[in-house]
XYZ file of C-alpha atoms in Angstrom:
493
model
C -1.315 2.464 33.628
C -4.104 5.013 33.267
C -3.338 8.843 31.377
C -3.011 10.609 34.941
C -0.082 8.138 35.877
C 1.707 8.126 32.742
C 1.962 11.873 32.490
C 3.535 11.976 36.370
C 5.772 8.994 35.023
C 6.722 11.081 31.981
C 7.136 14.506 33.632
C 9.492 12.696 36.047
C 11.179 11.018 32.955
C 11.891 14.683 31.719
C 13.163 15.779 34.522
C 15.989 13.072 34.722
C 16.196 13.850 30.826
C 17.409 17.446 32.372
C 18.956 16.317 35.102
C 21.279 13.552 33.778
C 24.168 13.109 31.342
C 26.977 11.257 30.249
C 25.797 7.853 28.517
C 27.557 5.418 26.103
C 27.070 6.499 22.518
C 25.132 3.859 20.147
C 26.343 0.240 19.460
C 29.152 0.192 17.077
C 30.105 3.928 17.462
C 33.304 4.390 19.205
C 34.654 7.272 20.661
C 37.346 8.718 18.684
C 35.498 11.145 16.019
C 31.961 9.572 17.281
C 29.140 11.584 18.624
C 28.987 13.665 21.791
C 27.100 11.793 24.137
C 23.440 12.208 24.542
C 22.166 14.091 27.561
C 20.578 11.183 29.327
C 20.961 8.312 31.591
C 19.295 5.149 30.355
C 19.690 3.850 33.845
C 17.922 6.383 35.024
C 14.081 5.481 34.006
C 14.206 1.509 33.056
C 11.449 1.093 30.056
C 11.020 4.674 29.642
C 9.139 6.040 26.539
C 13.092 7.720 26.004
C 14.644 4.162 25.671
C 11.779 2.796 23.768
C 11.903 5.716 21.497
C 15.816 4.876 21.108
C 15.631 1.335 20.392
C 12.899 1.939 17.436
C 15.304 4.272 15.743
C 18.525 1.969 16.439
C 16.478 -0.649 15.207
C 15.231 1.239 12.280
C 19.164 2.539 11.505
C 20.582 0.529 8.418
C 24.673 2.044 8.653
C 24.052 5.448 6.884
C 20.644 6.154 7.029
C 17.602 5.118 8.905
C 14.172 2.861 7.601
C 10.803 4.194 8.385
C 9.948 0.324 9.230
C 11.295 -2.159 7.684
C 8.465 -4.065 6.628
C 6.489 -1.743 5.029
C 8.938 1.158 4.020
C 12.281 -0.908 3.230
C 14.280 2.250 1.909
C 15.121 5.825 2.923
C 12.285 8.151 2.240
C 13.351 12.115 2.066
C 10.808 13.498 4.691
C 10.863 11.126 7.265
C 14.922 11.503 6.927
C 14.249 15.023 8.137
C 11.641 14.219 11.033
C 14.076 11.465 11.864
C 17.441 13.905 11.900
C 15.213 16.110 14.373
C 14.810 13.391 16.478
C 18.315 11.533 16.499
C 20.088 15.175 17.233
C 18.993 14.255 20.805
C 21.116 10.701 20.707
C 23.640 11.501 18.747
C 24.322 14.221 16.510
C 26.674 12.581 14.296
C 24.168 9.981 13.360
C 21.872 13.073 12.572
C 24.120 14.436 10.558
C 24.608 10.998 8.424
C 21.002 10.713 7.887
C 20.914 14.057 6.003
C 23.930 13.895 4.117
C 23.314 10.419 3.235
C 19.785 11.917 1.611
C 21.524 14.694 -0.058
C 24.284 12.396 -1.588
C 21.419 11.051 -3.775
C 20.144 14.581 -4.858
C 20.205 14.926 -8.867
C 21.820 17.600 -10.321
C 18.578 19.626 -11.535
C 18.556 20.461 -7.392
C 15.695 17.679 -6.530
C 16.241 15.775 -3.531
C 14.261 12.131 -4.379
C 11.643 11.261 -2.479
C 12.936 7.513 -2.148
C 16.663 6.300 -1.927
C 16.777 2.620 -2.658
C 18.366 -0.034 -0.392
C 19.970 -2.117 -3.410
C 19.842 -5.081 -0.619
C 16.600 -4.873 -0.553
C 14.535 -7.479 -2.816
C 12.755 -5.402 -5.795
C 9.595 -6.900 -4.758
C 9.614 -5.229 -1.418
C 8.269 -2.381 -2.558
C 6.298 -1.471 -5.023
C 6.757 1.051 -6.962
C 10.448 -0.031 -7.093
C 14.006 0.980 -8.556
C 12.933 -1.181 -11.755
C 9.375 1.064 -12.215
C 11.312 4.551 -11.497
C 14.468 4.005 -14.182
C 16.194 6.840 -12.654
C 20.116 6.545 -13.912
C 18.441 6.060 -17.406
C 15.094 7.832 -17.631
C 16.266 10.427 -15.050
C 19.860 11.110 -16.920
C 18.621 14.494 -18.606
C 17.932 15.653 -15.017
C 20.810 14.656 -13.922
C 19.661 11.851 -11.604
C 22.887 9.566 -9.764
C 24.532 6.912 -12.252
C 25.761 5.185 -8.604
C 22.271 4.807 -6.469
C 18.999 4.051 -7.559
C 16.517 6.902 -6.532
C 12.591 7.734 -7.199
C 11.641 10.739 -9.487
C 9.733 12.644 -7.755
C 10.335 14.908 -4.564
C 8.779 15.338 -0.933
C 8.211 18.497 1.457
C 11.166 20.432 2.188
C 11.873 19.755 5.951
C 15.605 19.393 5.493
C 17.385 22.834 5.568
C 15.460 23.402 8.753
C 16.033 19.678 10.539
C 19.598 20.406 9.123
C 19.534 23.668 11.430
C 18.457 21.945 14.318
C 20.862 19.162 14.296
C 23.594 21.987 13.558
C 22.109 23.701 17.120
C 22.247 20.579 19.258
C 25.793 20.555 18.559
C 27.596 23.318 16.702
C 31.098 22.339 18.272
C 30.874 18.948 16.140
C 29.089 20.252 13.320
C 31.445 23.147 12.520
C 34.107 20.634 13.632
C 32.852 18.363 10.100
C 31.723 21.097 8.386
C 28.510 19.791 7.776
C 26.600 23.122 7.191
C 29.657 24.075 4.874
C 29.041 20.692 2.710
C 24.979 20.599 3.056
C 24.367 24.356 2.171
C 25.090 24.303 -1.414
C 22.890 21.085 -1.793
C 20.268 22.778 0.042
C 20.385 25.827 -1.597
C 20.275 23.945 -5.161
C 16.935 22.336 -3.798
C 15.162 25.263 -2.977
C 16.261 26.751 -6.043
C 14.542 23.987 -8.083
C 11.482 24.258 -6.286
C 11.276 28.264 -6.327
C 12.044 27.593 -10.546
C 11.517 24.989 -12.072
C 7.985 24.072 -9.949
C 6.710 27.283 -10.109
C 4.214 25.771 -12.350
C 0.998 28.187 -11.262
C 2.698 31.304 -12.406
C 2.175 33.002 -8.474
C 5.778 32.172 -6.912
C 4.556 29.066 -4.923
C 6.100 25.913 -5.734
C 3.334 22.846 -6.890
C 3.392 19.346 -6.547
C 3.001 17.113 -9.279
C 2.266 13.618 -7.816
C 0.115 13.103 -4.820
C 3.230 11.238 -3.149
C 5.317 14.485 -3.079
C 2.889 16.111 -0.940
C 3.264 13.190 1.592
C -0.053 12.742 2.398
C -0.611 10.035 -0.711
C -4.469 9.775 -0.729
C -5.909 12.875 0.861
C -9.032 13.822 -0.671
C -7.921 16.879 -1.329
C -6.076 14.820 -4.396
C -9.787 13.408 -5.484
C -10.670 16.089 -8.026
C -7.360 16.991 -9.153
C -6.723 13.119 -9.737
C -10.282 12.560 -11.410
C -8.856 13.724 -14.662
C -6.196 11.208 -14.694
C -6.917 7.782 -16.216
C -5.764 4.950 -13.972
C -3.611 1.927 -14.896
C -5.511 -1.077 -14.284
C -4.739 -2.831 -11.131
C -3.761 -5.833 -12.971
C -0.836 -4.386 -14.226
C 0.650 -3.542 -11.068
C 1.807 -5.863 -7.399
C 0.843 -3.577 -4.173
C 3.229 -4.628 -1.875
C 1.814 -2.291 0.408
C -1.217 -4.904 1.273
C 1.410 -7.445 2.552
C 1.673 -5.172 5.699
C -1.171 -3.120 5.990
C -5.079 -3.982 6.038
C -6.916 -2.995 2.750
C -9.075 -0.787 4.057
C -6.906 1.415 6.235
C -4.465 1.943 2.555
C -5.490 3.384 -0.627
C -7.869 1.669 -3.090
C -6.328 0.333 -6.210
C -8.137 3.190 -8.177
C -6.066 5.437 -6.253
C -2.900 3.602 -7.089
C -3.784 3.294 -10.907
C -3.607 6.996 -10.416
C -0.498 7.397 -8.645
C 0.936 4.825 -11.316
C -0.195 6.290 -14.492
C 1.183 10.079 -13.206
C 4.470 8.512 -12.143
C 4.957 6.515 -15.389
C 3.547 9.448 -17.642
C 6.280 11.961 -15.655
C 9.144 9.242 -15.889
C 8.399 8.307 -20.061
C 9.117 12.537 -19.995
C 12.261 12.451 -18.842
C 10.895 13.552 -15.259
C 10.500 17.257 -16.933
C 8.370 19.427 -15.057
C 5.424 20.996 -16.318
C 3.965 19.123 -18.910
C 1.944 16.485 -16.344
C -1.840 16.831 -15.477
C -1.416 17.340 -12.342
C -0.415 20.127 -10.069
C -1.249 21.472 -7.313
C -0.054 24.225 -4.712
C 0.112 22.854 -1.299
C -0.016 24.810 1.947
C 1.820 22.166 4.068
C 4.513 22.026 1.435
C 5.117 26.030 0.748
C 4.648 26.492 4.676
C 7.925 23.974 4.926
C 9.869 25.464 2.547
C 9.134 29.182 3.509
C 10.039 27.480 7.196
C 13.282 26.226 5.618
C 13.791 29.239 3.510
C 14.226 31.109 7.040
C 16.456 28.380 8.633
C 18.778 28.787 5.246
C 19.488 32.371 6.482
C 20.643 31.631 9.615
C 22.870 28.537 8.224
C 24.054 30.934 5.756
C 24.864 33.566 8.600
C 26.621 30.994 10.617
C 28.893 30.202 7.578
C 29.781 33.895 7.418
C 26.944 34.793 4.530
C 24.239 37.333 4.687
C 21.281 35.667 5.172
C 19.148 38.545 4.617
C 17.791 37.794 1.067
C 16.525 34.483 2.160
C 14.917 36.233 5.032
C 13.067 38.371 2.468
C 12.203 35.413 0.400
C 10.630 34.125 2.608
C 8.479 36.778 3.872
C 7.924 37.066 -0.176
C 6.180 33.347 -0.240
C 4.487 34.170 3.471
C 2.315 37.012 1.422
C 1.851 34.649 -1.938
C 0.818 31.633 0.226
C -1.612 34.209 1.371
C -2.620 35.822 -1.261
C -3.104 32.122 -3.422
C -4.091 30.236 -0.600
C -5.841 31.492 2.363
C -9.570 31.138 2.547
C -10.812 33.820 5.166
C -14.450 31.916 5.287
C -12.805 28.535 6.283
C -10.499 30.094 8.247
C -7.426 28.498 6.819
C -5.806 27.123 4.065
C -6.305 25.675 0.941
C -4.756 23.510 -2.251
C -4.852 25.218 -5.218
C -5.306 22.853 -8.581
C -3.274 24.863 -10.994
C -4.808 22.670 -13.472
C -8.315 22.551 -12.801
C -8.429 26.475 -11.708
C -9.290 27.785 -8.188
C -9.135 26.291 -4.759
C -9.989 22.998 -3.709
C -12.763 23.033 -1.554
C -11.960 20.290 0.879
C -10.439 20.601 4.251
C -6.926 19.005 5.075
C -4.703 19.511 7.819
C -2.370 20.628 5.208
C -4.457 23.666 5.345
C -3.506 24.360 9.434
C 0.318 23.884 9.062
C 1.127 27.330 8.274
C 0.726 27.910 11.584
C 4.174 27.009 12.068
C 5.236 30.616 10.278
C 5.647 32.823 12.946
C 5.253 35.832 9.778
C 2.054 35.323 9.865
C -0.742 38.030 9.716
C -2.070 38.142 13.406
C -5.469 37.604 12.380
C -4.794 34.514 10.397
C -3.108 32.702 12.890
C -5.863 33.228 15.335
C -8.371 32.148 12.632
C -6.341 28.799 11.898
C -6.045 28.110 15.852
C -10.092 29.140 16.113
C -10.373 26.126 12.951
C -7.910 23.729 15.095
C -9.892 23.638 17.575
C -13.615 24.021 15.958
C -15.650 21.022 14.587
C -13.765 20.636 11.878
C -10.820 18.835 13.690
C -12.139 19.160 16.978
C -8.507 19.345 18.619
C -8.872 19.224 22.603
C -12.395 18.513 22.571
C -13.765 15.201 20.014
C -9.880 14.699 18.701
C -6.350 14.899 20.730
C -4.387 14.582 17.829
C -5.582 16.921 14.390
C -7.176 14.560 12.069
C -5.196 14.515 8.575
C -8.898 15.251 6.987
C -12.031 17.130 7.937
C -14.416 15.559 10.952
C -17.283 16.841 9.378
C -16.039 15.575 5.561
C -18.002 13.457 3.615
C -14.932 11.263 2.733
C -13.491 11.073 6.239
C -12.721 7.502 7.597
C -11.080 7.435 11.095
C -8.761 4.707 9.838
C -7.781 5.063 5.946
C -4.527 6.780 5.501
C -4.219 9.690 5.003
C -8.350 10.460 4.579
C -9.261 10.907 8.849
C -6.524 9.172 10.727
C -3.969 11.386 12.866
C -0.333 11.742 12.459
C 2.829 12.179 14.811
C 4.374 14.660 12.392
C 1.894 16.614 11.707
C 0.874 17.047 15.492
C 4.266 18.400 15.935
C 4.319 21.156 13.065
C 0.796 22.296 14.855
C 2.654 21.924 18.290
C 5.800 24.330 16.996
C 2.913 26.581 15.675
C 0.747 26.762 18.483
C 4.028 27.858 20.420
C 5.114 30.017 17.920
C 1.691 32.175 18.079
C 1.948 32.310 21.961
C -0.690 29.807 22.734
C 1.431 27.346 25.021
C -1.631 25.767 27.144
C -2.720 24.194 23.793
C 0.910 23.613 22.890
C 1.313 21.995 25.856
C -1.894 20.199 25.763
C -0.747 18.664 22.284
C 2.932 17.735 23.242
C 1.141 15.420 26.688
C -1.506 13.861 24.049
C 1.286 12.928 21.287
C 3.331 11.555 24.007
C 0.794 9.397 25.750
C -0.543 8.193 22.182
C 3.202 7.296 21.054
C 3.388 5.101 23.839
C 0.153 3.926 24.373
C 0.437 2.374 20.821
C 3.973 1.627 20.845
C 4.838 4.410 17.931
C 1.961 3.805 15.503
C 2.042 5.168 11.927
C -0.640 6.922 12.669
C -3.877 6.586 14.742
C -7.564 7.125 15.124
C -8.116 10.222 16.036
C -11.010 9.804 18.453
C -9.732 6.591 20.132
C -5.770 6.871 19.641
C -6.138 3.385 18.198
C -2.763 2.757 16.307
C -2.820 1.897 12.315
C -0.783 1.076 9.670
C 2.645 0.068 10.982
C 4.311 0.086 14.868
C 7.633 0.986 15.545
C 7.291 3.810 12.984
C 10.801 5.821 13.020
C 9.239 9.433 12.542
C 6.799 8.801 15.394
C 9.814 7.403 17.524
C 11.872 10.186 16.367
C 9.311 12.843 17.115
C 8.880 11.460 20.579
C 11.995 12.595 21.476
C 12.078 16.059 20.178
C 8.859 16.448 21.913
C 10.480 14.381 25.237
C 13.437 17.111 25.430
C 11.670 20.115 25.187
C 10.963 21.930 28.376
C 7.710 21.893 29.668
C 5.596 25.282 29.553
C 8.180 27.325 27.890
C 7.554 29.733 25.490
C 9.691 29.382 22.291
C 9.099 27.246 19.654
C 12.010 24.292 19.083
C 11.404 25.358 15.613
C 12.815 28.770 16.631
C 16.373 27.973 18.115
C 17.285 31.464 15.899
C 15.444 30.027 12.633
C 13.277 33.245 12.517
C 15.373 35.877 14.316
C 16.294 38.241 11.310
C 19.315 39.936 13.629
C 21.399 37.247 13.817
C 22.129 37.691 17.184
């Protein structure tokens, strides 16, 4: 099936996505106090990207929360929990629900939501670096990480007050009916608060990452200078389980991981205190998600019967210090900040284009990052249909290595909400077709080359899956964000 045919097919798809209702809920989840059923018929459109999209995340579900694959990524990782919620709202919003509280149920008491909650049914050597390497009940204890579940250290982007939001929208009848904003707020609330505080580590109100990992995009070379300082652990004392599932060359090099193993045992032998590590760094991607969850916190705390103004202002406070710390006018977007090492780093990630997704942005800012979107730098809807993570025109890009050239699902949908969000729906629109088509053409790659669409890494991937759907249910050629549904409307109304 050729691109022309498979955007009719999936056009038609949406309209029957519109059009129909009614289904059985998921396997195993009866009626009484089970989810609403999903606004589709899968009778309707036999092998549609919709079912396929379905049976990668029922797959992918373990009972309370849901795998990224379960080869490679065995456990529940915090970020993809919050792509994932987005996603399952659309199937069934109780499951949605689970996946976040089931997240938050790990959160230590310091307010840090872990970036990895471990399966104890999965083997240790499954992943590496497992429950054993990460010690949290004892080395975490000061923090006040879980005696009862087994956790990583270290954090990931704050998606979850907003996907928390949207799964709240696609059914507020069921959510108020559990109270799961009432019982996710404070947790939520005791996150941000740890990242506003305790990680404010560059003195300038943005919160800093301080492990490649948290960032989520593991070996970007935005990390190279920042991680240059940092003396690796030899390979030899390490097992990459990684490299059972995923081809050397598309992962990152064992230098990289002596890295990433020396910072994570260095900031575990502390007592995971913050502050005292050499590295840190201010991330666009990562301020731009919490600012974005920072506004979605308002409007949960408005719907529990809280002013939400004072978030509101919050985050218009990190909009201007994001700006003011991070914003390059002569590359025309964003950059990491090594609050370490001094100044801005000078390469070019699409970390540095997700601010987008703020619709407080200065006017002339957000047509700048659009003008860099689609300029040689990531060439989107001319060389590339999907960003690039890392600069075209880079001299470490490489179309197929993590996190260093190849395209992601989830970050093509933060650009999508923000190309809506600035008014600029062709492109929008553009982007949601070429996502689509690429999800299916490559049966929900991790991620792919961004020239070809080739898939990498691994298939099934729950986030792309997950993503798909969001994506699949939102109306062609409108003109408000998903990421809006009231997130940024300061009235309340």
């Amino acid at each position: 099936m050729d691109r022309t045919t498979r955007l009719t097919a999936r056009r038609t798809e949406h309209t029957e996505l519109v059009r129909t209702s009614a289904p059985p809920p998921f396997p195993g989840e009866g009626q009484a106090g089970g989810p609403v059923p999903i606004a589709y018929d899968p009778g309707a459109v036999p092998g549609s990207l919709h079912i396929r999209a379905s049976r990668v995340l029922e797959g992918n579900w373990t009972g309370t929360s849901t795998v990224p694959s379960h080869g490679l990524y065995p456990h529940q990782w915090s970020w993809d929990s919050a792509f994932i919620a987005i996603g399952l709202r659309h199937l069934s919003p109780l499951r949605a629900q689970t996946e976040l509280e089931t997240l938050l149920a790990a959160q230590w008491a310091d307010g840090r939501v872990p970036h990895i909650v471990f399966n104890p049914s999965v083997p240790l050597d499954a992943y590496f670096p497992s429950p054993d390497f990460w010690r949290s009940s004892t080395a975490g204890r000061a923090a006040g990480a879980p005696r009862t579940v087994q956790t990583s250290g270290i954090v990931q982007p704050p998606v979850h007050a907003l996907a928390a939001w949207l799964v709240h929208c696609s059914d507020p009848g069921l959510s108020r009916a559990r109270g799961f904003l009432a019982r996710v707020y404070p947790r939520l609330a005791a996150w941000h608060r740890y990242l506003l505080h305790r990680r404010d580590l560059g003195g300038g109100g943005l919160a800093s990452v301080v492990h490649p990992w948290e960032q989520g995009m593991d070996n970007s070379p935005c990390w190279d200078a920042p991680l240059a300082r940092i003396s690796p652990v030899p390979a030899r004392d390490f097992r990459r389980a990684d490299l059972d599932h995923g081809a050397a060359e598309d992962r990152p090099t064992d230098l990289d991981y002596g890295r990433y193993v020396r910072l994570a045992t260095d900031y575990r032998d502390g007592g995971y205190a913050d502050g005292a590590g050499g590295f840190a760094v201010e991330d666009p991607l990562f301020n731009a998600l919490l600012i974005a969850s920072e506004h979605a916190l308002a409007r949960i705390a408005r719907e529990l019967g809280a002013a939400g103004t004072g978030r509101h202002e919050r985050a218009e406070r990190l909009t201007a210090a994001l700006v003011e710390r991070l914003w390059d006018p002569a590359a025309g977007m964003f950059r990491c900040r090594d609050v370490r090492g001094g100044g801005l780093v000078p390469e070019r990630s699409v970390a540095g284009l997700v601010p987008l997704m703020l619709p407080g942005l200065p006017r002339d800012i957000a047509a700048a990052l659009v003008r860099t979107l689609t300029g040689p730098h990531f060439g989107l809807g001319r060389t590339t249909r999907l960003a690039p993570s890392y600069d075209l025109l880079g001299e470490a890009f490489d179309p197929h290595r993590y996190w260093r050239g190849p395209a992601w699902f989830n970050t093509a949908w933060l650009l999508e909400q923000g190309l809506r969000a600035h008014g600029e729906t062709g492109r929008a629109d553009a982007l949601r077709d070429a996502a689509l088509d690429t999800a299916d053409a490559t049966d929900f790659a991790e991620y792919v080359d961004p020239y070809t669409g080739e898939g990498c890494g691994a298939t099934g991937f729950s986030w792309t899956a997950a993503l798909t759907l969001d994506l699949l249910h939102q109306p062609l050629g409108h003109g408000v964000s998903p990421v809006g549904d009231g997130t940024f409307d300061k009235t309340g109304k």
